[in-house]
CSV table of C-alpha atoms in Angstrom, one decimal:
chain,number,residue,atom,x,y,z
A,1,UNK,CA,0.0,0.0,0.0
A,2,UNK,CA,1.0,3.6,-0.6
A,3,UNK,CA,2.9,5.3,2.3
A,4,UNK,CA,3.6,9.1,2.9
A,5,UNK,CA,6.4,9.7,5.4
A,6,UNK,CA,6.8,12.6,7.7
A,7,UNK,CA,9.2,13.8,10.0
A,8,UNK,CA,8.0,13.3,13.5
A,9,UNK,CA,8.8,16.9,14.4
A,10,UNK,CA,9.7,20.4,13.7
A,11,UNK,CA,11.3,23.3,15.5
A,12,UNK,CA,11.4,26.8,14.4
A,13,UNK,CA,11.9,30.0,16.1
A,14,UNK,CA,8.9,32.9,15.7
A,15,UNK,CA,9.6,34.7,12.5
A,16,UNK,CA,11.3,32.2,10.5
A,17,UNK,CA,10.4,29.9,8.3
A,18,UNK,CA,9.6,26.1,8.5
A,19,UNK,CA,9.5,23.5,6.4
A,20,UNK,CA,7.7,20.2,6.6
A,21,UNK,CA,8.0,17.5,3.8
A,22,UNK,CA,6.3,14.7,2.8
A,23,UNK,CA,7.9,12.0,0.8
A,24,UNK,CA,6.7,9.2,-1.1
A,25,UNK,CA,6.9,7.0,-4.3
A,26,UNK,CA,6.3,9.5,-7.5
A,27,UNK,CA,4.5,12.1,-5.0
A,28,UNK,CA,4.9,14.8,-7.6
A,29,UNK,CA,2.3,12.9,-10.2
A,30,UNK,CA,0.0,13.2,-6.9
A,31,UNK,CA,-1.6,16.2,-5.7
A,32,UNK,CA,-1.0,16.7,-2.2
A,33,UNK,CA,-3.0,18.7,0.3
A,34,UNK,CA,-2.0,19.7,3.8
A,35,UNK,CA,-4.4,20.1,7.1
A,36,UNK,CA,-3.5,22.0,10.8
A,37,UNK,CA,-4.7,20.2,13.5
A,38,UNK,CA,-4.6,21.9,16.8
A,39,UNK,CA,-5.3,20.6,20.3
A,40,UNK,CA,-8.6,19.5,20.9
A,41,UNK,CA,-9.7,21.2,17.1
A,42,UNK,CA,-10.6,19.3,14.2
A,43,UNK,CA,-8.1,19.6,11.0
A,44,UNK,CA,-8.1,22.1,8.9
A,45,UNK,CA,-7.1,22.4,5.2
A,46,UNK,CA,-4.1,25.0,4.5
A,47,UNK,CA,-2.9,23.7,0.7
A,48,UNK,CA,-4.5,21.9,-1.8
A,49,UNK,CA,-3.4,20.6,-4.8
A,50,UNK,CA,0.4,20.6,-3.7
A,51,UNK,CA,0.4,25.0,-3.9
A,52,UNK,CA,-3.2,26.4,-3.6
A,53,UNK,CA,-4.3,28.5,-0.7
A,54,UNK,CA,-7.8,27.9,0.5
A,55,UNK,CA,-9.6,31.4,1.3
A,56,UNK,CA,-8.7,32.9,4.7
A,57,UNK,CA,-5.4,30.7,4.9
A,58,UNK,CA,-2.6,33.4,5.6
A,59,UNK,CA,0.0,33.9,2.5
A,60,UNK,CA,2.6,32.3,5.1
A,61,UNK,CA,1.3,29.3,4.1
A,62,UNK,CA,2.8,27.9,0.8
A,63,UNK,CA,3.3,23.7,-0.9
A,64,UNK,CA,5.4,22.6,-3.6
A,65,UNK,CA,5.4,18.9,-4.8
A,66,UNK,CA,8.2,17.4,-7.1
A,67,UNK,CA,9.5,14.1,-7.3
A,68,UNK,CA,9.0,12.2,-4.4
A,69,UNK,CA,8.8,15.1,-1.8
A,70,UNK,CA,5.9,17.9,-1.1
A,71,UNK,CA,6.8,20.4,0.9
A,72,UNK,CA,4.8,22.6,3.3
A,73,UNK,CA,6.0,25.7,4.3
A,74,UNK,CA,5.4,28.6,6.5
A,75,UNK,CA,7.5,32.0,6.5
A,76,UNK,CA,7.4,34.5,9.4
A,77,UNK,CA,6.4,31.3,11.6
A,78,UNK,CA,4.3,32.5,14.1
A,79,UNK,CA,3.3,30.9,17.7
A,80,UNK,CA,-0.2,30.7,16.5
A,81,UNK,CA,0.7,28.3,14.1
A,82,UNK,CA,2.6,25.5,16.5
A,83,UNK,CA,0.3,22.7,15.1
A,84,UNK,CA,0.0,19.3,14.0
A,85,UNK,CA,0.3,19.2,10.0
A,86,UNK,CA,-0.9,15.7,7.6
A,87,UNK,CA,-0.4,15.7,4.7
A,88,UNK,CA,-2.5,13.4,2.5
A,89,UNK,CA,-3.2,12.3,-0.8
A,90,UNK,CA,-5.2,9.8,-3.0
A,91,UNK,CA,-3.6,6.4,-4.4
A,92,UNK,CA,-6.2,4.6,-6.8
A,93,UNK,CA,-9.6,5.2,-5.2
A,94,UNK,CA,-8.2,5.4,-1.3
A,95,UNK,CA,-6.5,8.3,0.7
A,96,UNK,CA,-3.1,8.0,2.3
A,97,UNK,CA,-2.2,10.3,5.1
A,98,UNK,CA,0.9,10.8,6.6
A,99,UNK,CA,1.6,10.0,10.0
A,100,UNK,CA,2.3,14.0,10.7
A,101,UNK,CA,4.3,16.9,11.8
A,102,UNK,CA,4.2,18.2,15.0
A,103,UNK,CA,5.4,22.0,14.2
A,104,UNK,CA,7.2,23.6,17.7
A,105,UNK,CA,7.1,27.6,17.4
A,106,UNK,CA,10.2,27.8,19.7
B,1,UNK,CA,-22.1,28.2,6.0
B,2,UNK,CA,-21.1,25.0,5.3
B,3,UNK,CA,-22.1,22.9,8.4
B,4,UNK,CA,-21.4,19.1,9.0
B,5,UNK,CA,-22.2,17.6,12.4
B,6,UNK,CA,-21.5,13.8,13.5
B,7,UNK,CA,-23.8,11.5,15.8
B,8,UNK,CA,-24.6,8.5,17.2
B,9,UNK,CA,-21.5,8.1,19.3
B,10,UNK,CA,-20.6,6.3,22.2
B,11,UNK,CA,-19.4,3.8,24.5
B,12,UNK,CA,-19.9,-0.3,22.5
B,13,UNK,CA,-18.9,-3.5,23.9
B,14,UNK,CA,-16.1,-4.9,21.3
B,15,UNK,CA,-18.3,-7.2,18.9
B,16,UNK,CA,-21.0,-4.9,19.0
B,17,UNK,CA,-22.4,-2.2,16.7
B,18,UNK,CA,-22.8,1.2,15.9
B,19,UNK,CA,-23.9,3.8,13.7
B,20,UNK,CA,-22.8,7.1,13.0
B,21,UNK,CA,-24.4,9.6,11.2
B,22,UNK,CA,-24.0,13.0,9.8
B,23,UNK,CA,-26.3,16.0,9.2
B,24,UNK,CA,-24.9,18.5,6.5
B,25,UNK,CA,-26.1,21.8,6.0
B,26,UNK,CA,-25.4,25.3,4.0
B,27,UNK,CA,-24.6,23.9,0.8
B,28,UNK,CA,-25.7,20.9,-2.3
B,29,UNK,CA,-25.6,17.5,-0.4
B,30,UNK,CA,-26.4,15.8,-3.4
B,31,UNK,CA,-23.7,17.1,-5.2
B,32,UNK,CA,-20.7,16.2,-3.4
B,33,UNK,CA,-18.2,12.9,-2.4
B,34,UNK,CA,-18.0,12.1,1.7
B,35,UNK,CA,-15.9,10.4,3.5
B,36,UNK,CA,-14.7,9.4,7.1
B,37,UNK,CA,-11.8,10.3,8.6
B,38,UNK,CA,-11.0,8.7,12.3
B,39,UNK,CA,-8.4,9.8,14.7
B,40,UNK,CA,-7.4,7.2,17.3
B,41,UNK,CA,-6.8,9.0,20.6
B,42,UNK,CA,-3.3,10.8,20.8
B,43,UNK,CA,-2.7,9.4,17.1
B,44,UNK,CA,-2.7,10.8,13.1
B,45,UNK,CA,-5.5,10.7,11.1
B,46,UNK,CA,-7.1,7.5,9.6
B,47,UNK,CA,-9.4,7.8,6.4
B,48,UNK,CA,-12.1,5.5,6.7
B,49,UNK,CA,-14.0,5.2,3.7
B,50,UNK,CA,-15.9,7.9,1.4
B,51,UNK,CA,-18.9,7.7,-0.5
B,52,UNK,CA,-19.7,9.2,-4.0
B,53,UNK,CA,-22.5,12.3,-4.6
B,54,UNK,CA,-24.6,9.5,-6.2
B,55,UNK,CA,-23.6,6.7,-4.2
B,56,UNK,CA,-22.2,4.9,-7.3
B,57,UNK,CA,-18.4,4.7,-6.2
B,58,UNK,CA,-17.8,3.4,-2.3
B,59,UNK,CA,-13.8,2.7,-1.3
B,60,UNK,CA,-13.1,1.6,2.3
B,61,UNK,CA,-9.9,1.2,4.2
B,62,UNK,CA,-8.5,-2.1,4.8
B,63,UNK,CA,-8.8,-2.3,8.4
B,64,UNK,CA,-12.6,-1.7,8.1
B,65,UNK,CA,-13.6,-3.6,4.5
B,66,UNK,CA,-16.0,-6.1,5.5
B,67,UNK,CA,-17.4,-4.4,8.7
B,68,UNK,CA,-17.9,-1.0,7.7
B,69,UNK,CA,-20.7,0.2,5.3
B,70,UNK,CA,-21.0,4.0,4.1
B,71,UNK,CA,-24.4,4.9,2.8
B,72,UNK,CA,-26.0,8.3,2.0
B,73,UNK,CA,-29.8,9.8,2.0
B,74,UNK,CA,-29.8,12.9,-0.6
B,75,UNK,CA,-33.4,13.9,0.3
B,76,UNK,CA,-32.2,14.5,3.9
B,77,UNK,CA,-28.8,15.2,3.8
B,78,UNK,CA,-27.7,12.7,5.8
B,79,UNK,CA,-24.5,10.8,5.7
B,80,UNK,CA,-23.8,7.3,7.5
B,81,UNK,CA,-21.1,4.8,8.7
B,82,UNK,CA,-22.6,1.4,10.0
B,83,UNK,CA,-19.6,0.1,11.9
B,84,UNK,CA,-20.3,-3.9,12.5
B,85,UNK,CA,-18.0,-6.3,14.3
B,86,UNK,CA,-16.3,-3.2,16.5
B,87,UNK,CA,-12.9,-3.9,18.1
B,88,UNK,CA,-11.0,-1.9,20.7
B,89,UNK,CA,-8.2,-0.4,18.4
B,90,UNK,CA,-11.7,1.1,16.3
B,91,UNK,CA,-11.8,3.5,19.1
B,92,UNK,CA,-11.2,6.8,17.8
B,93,UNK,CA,-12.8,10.7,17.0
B,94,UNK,CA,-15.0,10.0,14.0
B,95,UNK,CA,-15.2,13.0,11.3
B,96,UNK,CA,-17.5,13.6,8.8
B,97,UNK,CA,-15.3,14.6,5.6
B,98,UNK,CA,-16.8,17.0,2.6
B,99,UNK,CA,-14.5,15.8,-0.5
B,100,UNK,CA,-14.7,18.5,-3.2
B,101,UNK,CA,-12.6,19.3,-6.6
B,102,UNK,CA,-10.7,17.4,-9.0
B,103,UNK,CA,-7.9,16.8,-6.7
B,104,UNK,CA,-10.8,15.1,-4.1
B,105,UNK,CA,-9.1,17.5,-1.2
B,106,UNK,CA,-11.2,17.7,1.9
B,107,UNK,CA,-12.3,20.9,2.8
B,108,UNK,CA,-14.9,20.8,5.7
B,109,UNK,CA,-14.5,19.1,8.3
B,110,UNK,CA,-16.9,18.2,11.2
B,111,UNK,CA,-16.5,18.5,14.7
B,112,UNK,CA,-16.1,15.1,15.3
B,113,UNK,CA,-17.7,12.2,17.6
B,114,UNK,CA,-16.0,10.0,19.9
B,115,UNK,CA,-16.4,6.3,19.5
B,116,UNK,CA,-15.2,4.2,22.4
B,117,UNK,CA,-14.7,0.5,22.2
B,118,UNK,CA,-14.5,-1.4,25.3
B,119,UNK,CA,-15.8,-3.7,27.3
Protein backbone atom coordinates (compact mmCIF):
# COMPACT_ATOMS: atom_id res chain seq x y z
CA UNK A 1 0.00 0.00 0.00
CA UNK A 2 0.98 3.61 -0.55
CA UNK A 3 2.93 5.34 2.25
CA UNK A 4 3.62 9.05 2.88
CA UNK A 5 6.41 9.73 5.36
CA UNK A 6 6.78 12.61 7.66
CA UNK A 7 9.15 13.78 10.04
CA UNK A 8 7.96 13.33 13.54
CA UNK A 9 8.81 16.95 14.40
CA UNK A 10 9.72 20.35 13.68
CA UNK A 11 11.30 23.25 15.53
CA UNK A 12 11.41 26.79 14.39
CA UNK A 13 11.93 30.00 16.13
CA UNK A 14 8.90 32.87 15.73
CA UNK A 15 9.58 34.72 12.52
CA UNK A 16 11.29 32.20 10.55
CA UNK A 17 10.39 29.85 8.28
CA UNK A 18 9.60 26.06 8.52
CA UNK A 19 9.48 23.46 6.40
CA UNK A 20 7.68 20.21 6.62
CA UNK A 21 8.03 17.50 3.77
CA UNK A 22 6.31 14.72 2.85
CA UNK A 23 7.92 11.95 0.83
CA UNK A 24 6.65 9.22 -1.07
CA UNK A 25 6.93 7.03 -4.31
CA UNK A 26 6.33 9.48 -7.49
CA UNK A 27 4.50 12.13 -4.96
CA UNK A 28 4.92 14.79 -7.64
CA UNK A 29 2.32 12.89 -10.17
CA UNK A 30 -0.02 13.23 -6.93
CA UNK A 31 -1.58 16.21 -5.67
CA UNK A 32 -1.00 16.72 -2.23
CA UNK A 33 -3.01 18.71 0.27
CA UNK A 34 -2.02 19.71 3.83
CA UNK A 35 -4.36 20.14 7.10
CA UNK A 36 -3.45 21.96 10.75
CA UNK A 37 -4.67 20.21 13.48
CA UNK A 38 -4.63 21.88 16.80
CA UNK A 39 -5.35 20.59 20.27
CA UNK A 40 -8.58 19.50 20.85
CA UNK A 41 -9.70 21.21 17.07
CA UNK A 42 -10.60 19.30 14.23
CA UNK A 43 -8.13 19.65 10.96
CA UNK A 44 -8.13 22.11 8.94
CA UNK A 45 -7.13 22.40 5.18
CA UNK A 46 -4.09 25.00 4.48
CA UNK A 47 -2.89 23.70 0.73
CA UNK A 48 -4.55 21.94 -1.77
CA UNK A 49 -3.39 20.64 -4.83
CA UNK A 50 0.35 20.64 -3.71
CA UNK A 51 0.41 24.99 -3.90
CA UNK A 52 -3.22 26.39 -3.61
CA UNK A 53 -4.26 28.47 -0.73
CA UNK A 54 -7.77 27.95 0.53
CA UNK A 55 -9.59 31.44 1.35
CA UNK A 56 -8.65 32.88 4.68
CA UNK A 57 -5.38 30.72 4.91
CA UNK A 58 -2.62 33.39 5.55
CA UNK A 59 -0.03 33.88 2.50
CA UNK A 60 2.59 32.33 5.10
CA UNK A 61 1.29 29.30 4.10
CA UNK A 62 2.79 27.93 0.76
CA UNK A 63 3.26 23.72 -0.89
CA UNK A 64 5.38 22.60 -3.62
CA UNK A 65 5.36 18.93 -4.77
CA UNK A 66 8.18 17.40 -7.13
CA UNK A 67 9.51 14.06 -7.32
CA UNK A 68 9.00 12.15 -4.38
CA UNK A 69 8.78 15.13 -1.77
CA UNK A 70 5.95 17.88 -1.13
CA UNK A 71 6.85 20.39 0.87
CA UNK A 72 4.84 22.64 3.30
CA UNK A 73 6.00 25.74 4.26
CA UNK A 74 5.39 28.64 6.50
CA UNK A 75 7.50 32.03 6.50
CA UNK A 76 7.35 34.48 9.42
CA UNK A 77 6.37 31.28 11.56
CA UNK A 78 4.31 32.47 14.09
CA UNK A 79 3.32 30.93 17.72
CA UNK A 80 -0.17 30.66 16.47
CA UNK A 81 0.70 28.35 14.09
CA UNK A 82 2.60 25.54 16.48
CA UNK A 83 0.33 22.69 15.12
CA UNK A 84 0.04 19.33 14.04
CA UNK A 85 0.31 19.19 10.01
CA UNK A 86 -0.86 15.73 7.55
CA UNK A 87 -0.35 15.75 4.72
CA UNK A 88 -2.53 13.38 2.54
CA UNK A 89 -3.20 12.34 -0.81
CA UNK A 90 -5.17 9.77 -2.96
CA UNK A 91 -3.57 6.37 -4.45
CA UNK A 92 -6.21 4.64 -6.81
CA UNK A 93 -9.59 5.22 -5.22
CA UNK A 94 -8.24 5.40 -1.28
CA UNK A 95 -6.50 8.28 0.68
CA UNK A 96 -3.10 8.02 2.26
CA UNK A 97 -2.22 10.35 5.10
CA UNK A 98 0.89 10.84 6.58
CA UNK A 99 1.65 10.01 9.98
CA UNK A 100 2.31 13.97 10.70
CA UNK A 101 4.30 16.87 11.80
CA UNK A 102 4.15 18.17 15.01
CA UNK A 103 5.41 22.02 14.24
CA UNK A 104 7.24 23.57 17.69
CA UNK A 105 7.06 27.57 17.38
CA UNK A 106 10.15 27.78 19.74
CA UNK B 1 -22.06 28.22 6.00
CA UNK B 2 -21.12 25.00 5.26
CA UNK B 3 -22.11 22.90 8.35
CA UNK B 4 -21.39 19.07 8.99
CA UNK B 5 -22.25 17.59 12.43
CA UNK B 6 -21.50 13.82 13.45
CA UNK B 7 -23.84 11.53 15.76
CA UNK B 8 -24.57 8.50 17.25
CA UNK B 9 -21.48 8.06 19.28
CA UNK B 10 -20.62 6.34 22.15
CA UNK B 11 -19.42 3.84 24.48
CA UNK B 12 -19.94 -0.25 22.45
CA UNK B 13 -18.90 -3.50 23.92
CA UNK B 14 -16.07 -4.85 21.31
CA UNK B 15 -18.29 -7.19 18.89
CA UNK B 16 -20.96 -4.86 19.01
CA UNK B 17 -22.38 -2.21 16.72
CA UNK B 18 -22.83 1.25 15.87
CA UNK B 19 -23.87 3.78 13.73
CA UNK B 20 -22.76 7.08 13.03
CA UNK B 21 -24.42 9.56 11.20
CA UNK B 22 -23.95 13.02 9.80
CA UNK B 23 -26.29 16.01 9.19
CA UNK B 24 -24.91 18.45 6.51
CA UNK B 25 -26.08 21.81 5.95
CA UNK B 26 -25.35 25.30 4.00
CA UNK B 27 -24.60 23.87 0.84
CA UNK B 28 -25.67 20.85 -2.27
CA UNK B 29 -25.63 17.46 -0.41
CA UNK B 30 -26.43 15.76 -3.42
CA UNK B 31 -23.66 17.13 -5.16
CA UNK B 32 -20.71 16.19 -3.43
CA UNK B 33 -18.17 12.89 -2.45
CA UNK B 34 -18.02 12.11 1.73
CA UNK B 35 -15.92 10.40 3.46
CA UNK B 36 -14.69 9.43 7.13
CA UNK B 37 -11.76 10.30 8.60
CA UNK B 38 -10.97 8.75 12.28
CA UNK B 39 -8.40 9.77 14.75
CA UNK B 40 -7.37 7.20 17.33
CA UNK B 41 -6.81 8.95 20.59
CA UNK B 42 -3.32 10.83 20.78
CA UNK B 43 -2.66 9.45 17.12
CA UNK B 44 -2.68 10.81 13.05
CA UNK B 45 -5.46 10.70 11.06
CA UNK B 46 -7.07 7.53 9.56
CA UNK B 47 -9.36 7.77 6.39
CA UNK B 48 -12.10 5.47 6.74
CA UNK B 49 -14.00 5.21 3.72
CA UNK B 50 -15.89 7.86 1.39
CA UNK B 51 -18.89 7.74 -0.52
CA UNK B 52 -19.70 9.17 -4.00
CA UNK B 53 -22.49 12.27 -4.65
CA UNK B 54 -24.61 9.51 -6.17
CA UNK B 55 -23.61 6.69 -4.20
CA UNK B 56 -22.16 4.91 -7.31
CA UNK B 57 -18.42 4.68 -6.23
CA UNK B 58 -17.79 3.42 -2.35
CA UNK B 59 -13.84 2.71 -1.26
CA UNK B 60 -13.09 1.65 2.27
CA UNK B 61 -9.92 1.18 4.21
CA UNK B 62 -8.51 -2.12 4.83
CA UNK B 63 -8.85 -2.30 8.41
CA UNK B 64 -12.59 -1.67 8.11
CA UNK B 65 -13.58 -3.64 4.50
CA UNK B 66 -16.04 -6.07 5.48
CA UNK B 67 -17.37 -4.36 8.72
CA UNK B 68 -17.92 -0.98 7.71
CA UNK B 69 -20.69 0.24 5.30
CA UNK B 70 -20.97 4.03 4.15
CA UNK B 71 -24.37 4.90 2.84
CA UNK B 72 -26.04 8.27 1.99
CA UNK B 73 -29.76 9.81 2.00
CA UNK B 74 -29.80 12.93 -0.64
CA UNK B 75 -33.42 13.86 0.29
CA UNK B 76 -32.15 14.47 3.86
CA UNK B 77 -28.83 15.20 3.83
CA UNK B 78 -27.69 12.70 5.83
CA UNK B 79 -24.47 10.77 5.66
CA UNK B 80 -23.83 7.31 7.51
CA UNK B 81 -21.14 4.79 8.66
CA UNK B 82 -22.64 1.42 9.96
CA UNK B 83 -19.62 0.06 11.94
CA UNK B 84 -20.25 -3.87 12.48
CA UNK B 85 -17.96 -6.28 14.29
CA UNK B 86 -16.32 -3.20 16.51
CA UNK B 87 -12.86 -3.88 18.13
CA UNK B 88 -11.02 -1.95 20.72
CA UNK B 89 -8.22 -0.42 18.37
CA UNK B 90 -11.70 1.14 16.28
CA UNK B 91 -11.78 3.53 19.06
CA UNK B 92 -11.19 6.77 17.79
CA UNK B 93 -12.79 10.66 17.05
CA UNK B 94 -14.99 10.02 14.02
CA UNK B 95 -15.16 12.95 11.26
CA UNK B 96 -17.46 13.63 8.79
CA UNK B 97 -15.26 14.62 5.56
CA UNK B 98 -16.81 17.00 2.58
CA UNK B 99 -14.53 15.80 -0.53
CA UNK B 100 -14.71 18.48 -3.21
CA UNK B 101 -12.64 19.28 -6.55
CA UNK B 102 -10.71 17.37 -9.00
CA UNK B 103 -7.92 16.84 -6.70
CA UNK B 104 -10.84 15.13 -4.13
CA UNK B 105 -9.05 17.55 -1.24
CA UNK B 106 -11.22 17.71 1.88
CA UNK B 107 -12.34 20.94 2.76
CA UNK B 108 -14.90 20.83 5.73
CA UNK B 109 -14.52 19.09 8.33
CA UNK B 110 -16.87 18.25 11.16
CA UNK B 111 -16.45 18.50 14.68
CA UNK B 112 -16.06 15.08 15.28
CA UNK B 113 -17.70 12.16 17.65
CA UNK B 114 -15.97 9.97 19.87
CA UNK B 115 -16.42 6.34 19.46
CA UNK B 116 -15.16 4.18 22.42
CA UNK B 117 -14.74 0.54 22.23
CA UNK B 118 -14.49 -1.40 25.29
CA UNK B 119 -15.79 -3.71 27.29
Amino acid sequence: SYELTQPPSVSVSPGQTASITCSGDKLGDKNVCWYQQKPGQSPVMVIYQDTKRPSGIPERFSGSNSGNTAILTVTGTQAMDEADYYCQAWDSNSVVFGAGTKLTVL
Amino acid sequence: EVQLVESGGGLVQPGGSLTLSCAASGFTFSSYTMSWVRQAPGEGLEWVSYISSGSSSINYADSVKGRFTISRDNAKNLLYLQMNSLRDVDTAVYYCVRVVGASRHFDYWGQGILVTVSS
